[in-house]
mmCIF file of C-alpha atoms in Angstrom:
data_model
loop_
_atom_site.group_PDB
_atom_site.id
_atom_site.type_symbol
_atom_site.label_atom_id
_atom_site.label_comp_id
_atom_site.label_asym_id
_atom_site.label_seq_id
_atom_site.Cartn_x
_atom_site.Cartn_y
_atom_site.Cartn_z
ATOM 1 C CA UNK X 231 3.120 27.775 8.360
ATOM 2 C CA UNK X 232 5.032 30.974 8.897
ATOM 3 C CA UNK X 233 7.407 32.197 6.252
ATOM 4 C CA UNK X 234 10.824 30.773 7.012
ATOM 5 C CA UNK X 235 9.506 28.058 9.344
ATOM 6 C CA UNK X 236 11.741 25.274 8.080
ATOM 7 C CA UNK X 237 10.918 22.766 10.816
ATOM 8 C CA UNK X 238 7.345 22.476 9.552
ATOM 9 C CA UNK X 239 8.558 21.974 5.971
ATOM 10 C CA UNK X 240 11.055 19.359 7.102
ATOM 11 C CA UNK X 241 8.352 17.508 9.047
ATOM 12 C CA UNK X 242 6.067 17.512 5.995
ATOM 13 C CA UNK X 243 8.859 16.168 3.803
ATOM 14 C CA UNK X 244 9.692 13.481 6.368
ATOM 15 C CA UNK X 245 6.000 12.534 6.508
ATOM 16 C CA UNK X 246 5.888 12.093 2.737
ATOM 17 C CA UNK X 247 9.078 10.023 2.683
ATOM 18 C CA UNK X 248 7.658 7.810 5.399
ATOM 19 C CA UNK X 249 4.473 7.304 3.393
ATOM 20 C CA UNK X 250 6.593 6.315 0.382
ATOM 21 C CA UNK X 251 8.574 3.828 2.463
ATOM 22 C CA UNK X 252 5.324 2.311 3.743
ATOM 23 C CA UNK X 253 3.896 2.113 0.229
ATOM 24 C CA UNK X 254 7.060 0.384 -0.975
ATOM 25 C CA UNK X 255 6.951 -1.923 2.051
ATOM 26 C CA UNK X 256 10.520 -0.893 2.872
ATOM 27 C CA UNK X 257 10.594 -1.788 6.553
ATOM 28 C CA UNK X 258 14.150 -0.586 7.201
ATOM 29 C CA UNK X 259 13.496 2.831 5.655
ATOM 30 C CA UNK X 260 10.148 3.171 7.445
ATOM 31 C CA UNK X 261 11.713 2.398 10.821
ATOM 32 C CA UNK X 262 14.608 4.791 10.169
ATOM 33 C CA UNK X 263 12.256 7.597 9.106
ATOM 34 C CA UNK X 264 9.947 6.941 12.054
ATOM 35 C CA UNK X 265 12.865 7.211 14.494
ATOM 36 C CA UNK X 266 14.046 10.419 12.848
ATOM 37 C CA UNK X 267 10.697 12.165 13.010
ATOM 38 C CA UNK X 268 9.923 11.631 16.704
ATOM 39 C CA UNK X 269 10.928 15.195 17.509
ATOM 40 C CA UNK X 270 8.782 16.594 14.710
ATOM 41 C CA UNK X 271 5.320 15.345 15.661
ATOM 42 C CA UNK X 272 2.700 17.758 14.412
ATOM 43 C CA UNK X 273 -0.868 17.740 15.607
ATOM 44 C CA UNK X 274 -3.604 18.016 13.050
ATOM 45 C CA UNK X 275 -6.994 19.135 14.345
ATOM 46 C CA UNK X 276 -9.626 16.401 14.317
ATOM 47 C CA UNK X 277 -7.300 13.776 12.903
ATOM 48 C CA UNK X 278 -5.278 11.107 14.583
ATOM 49 C CA UNK X 279 -1.632 11.685 15.079
ATOM 50 C CA UNK X 280 -0.154 9.934 12.065
ATOM 51 C CA UNK X 281 2.479 8.474 14.359
ATOM 52 C CA UNK X 282 0.053 5.847 15.660
ATOM 53 C CA UNK X 283 -1.073 4.717 12.235
ATOM 54 C CA UNK X 284 2.513 4.654 10.921
ATOM 55 C CA UNK X 285 3.690 2.612 13.853
ATOM 56 C CA UNK X 286 0.778 0.227 13.300
ATOM 57 C CA UNK X 287 1.623 -0.057 9.605
ATOM 58 C CA UNK X 288 5.286 -0.749 10.348
ATOM 59 C CA UNK X 289 4.296 -3.391 12.903
ATOM 60 C CA UNK X 290 1.983 -5.022 10.374
ATOM 61 C CA UNK X 291 4.732 -4.999 7.726
ATOM 62 C CA UNK X 292 7.013 -6.867 10.135
ATOM 63 C CA UNK X 293 4.250 -9.393 10.897
ATOM 64 C CA UNK X 294 3.836 -8.140 14.467
ATOM 65 C CA UNK X 295 0.051 -8.208 14.373
ATOM 66 C CA UNK X 296 -0.265 -7.882 18.144
ATOM 67 C CA UNK X 297 1.651 -4.596 18.156
ATOM 68 C CA UNK X 298 -0.261 -3.380 15.068
ATOM 69 C CA UNK X 299 -3.570 -4.035 16.803
ATOM 70 C CA UNK X 300 -2.401 -2.129 19.886
ATOM 71 C CA UNK X 301 -1.409 0.917 17.824
ATOM 72 C CA UNK X 302 -4.586 0.847 15.704
ATOM 73 C CA UNK X 303 -6.696 0.483 18.862
ATOM 74 C CA UNK X 304 -4.959 3.501 20.409
ATOM 75 C CA UNK X 305 -5.457 5.451 17.168
ATOM 76 C CA UNK X 306 -9.142 4.503 17.181
ATOM 77 C CA UNK X 307 -9.631 5.772 20.737
ATOM 78 C CA UNK X 308 -7.978 9.074 19.812
ATOM 79 C CA UNK X 309 -10.014 9.447 16.624
ATOM 80 C CA UNK X 310 -13.273 8.540 18.380
ATOM 81 C CA UNK X 311 -12.744 11.587 20.611
ATOM 82 C CA UNK X 312 -12.311 13.747 17.501
ATOM 83 C CA UNK X 313 -15.553 12.440 15.994
ATOM 84 C CA UNK X 314 -17.405 13.084 19.250
ATOM 85 C CA UNK X 315 -16.003 16.618 19.416
ATOM 86 C CA UNK X 316 -17.268 17.446 15.928
ATOM 87 C CA UNK X 317 -19.816 14.847 14.780
ATOM 88 C CA UNK X 318 -20.736 16.699 11.575
ATOM 89 C CA UNK X 319 -17.179 16.762 10.189
ATOM 90 C CA UNK X 320 -16.918 14.182 7.407
ATOM 91 C CA UNK X 321 -13.118 13.793 7.236
ATOM 92 C CA UNK X 322 -12.996 12.797 10.910
ATOM 93 C CA UNK X 323 -15.534 10.026 10.209
ATOM 94 C CA UNK X 324 -13.491 8.930 7.205
ATOM 95 C CA UNK X 325 -10.336 8.514 9.282
ATOM 96 C CA UNK X 326 -12.291 6.541 11.895
ATOM 97 C CA UNK X 327 -13.571 4.268 9.139
ATOM 98 C CA UNK X 328 -10.064 3.637 7.821
ATOM 99 C CA UNK X 329 -8.874 2.710 11.304
ATOM 100 C CA UNK X 330 -11.817 0.363 11.809
ATOM 101 C CA UNK X 331 -11.086 -1.267 8.455
ATOM 102 C CA UNK X 332 -7.497 -1.850 9.596
ATOM 103 C CA UNK X 333 -8.853 -3.406 12.790
ATOM 104 C CA UNK X 334 -11.089 -5.744 10.783
ATOM 105 C CA UNK X 335 -14.273 -4.014 11.960
ATOM 106 C CA UNK X 336 -15.876 -4.140 8.535
ATOM 107 C CA UNK X 337 -19.440 -3.155 9.490
ATOM 108 C CA UNK X 338 -18.256 -0.179 11.547
ATOM 109 C CA UNK X 339 -15.870 0.903 8.777
ATOM 110 C CA UNK X 340 -18.634 0.810 6.167
ATOM 111 C CA UNK X 341 -21.048 2.711 8.400
ATOM 112 C CA UNK X 342 -18.458 5.384 9.163
ATOM 113 C CA UNK X 343 -17.497 5.694 5.517
ATOM 114 C CA UNK X 344 -21.142 6.170 4.554
ATOM 115 C CA UNK X 345 -21.530 8.803 7.274
ATOM 116 C CA UNK X 346 -18.449 10.643 5.971
ATOM 117 C CA UNK X 347 -19.915 10.637 2.452
ATOM 118 C CA UNK X 348 -23.265 11.951 3.692
ATOM 119 C CA UNK X 349 -21.547 14.827 5.434
ATOM 120 C CA UNK X 350 -19.326 15.666 2.476
ATOM 121 C CA UNK X 351 -22.171 15.888 -0.048
#
């Protein structure tokens, strides 16, 4: 971040508030924060856009499992590309494992988590 780049700071703060709303299962706050951050999407190399996982989490909190599955599936496709681009990068495997766990793909999630640990040791 460049000195004086307030938009990046604001996006980071909004991200943290959204995580808090999700943790507190405050659907109204999560939806409001998600709407407010649409113009502040930041890309993080080799990680999914958090927008997909947040949208999936919000959908799951509102018992819209179909929508949650769609968002998690899209996040998985995006993260799979990141893992393929850099197969020896443990954090990318970790994120893929978390997504697979959310999708109920237990065996894949465990395998990916183990791979992430191997790479991080």
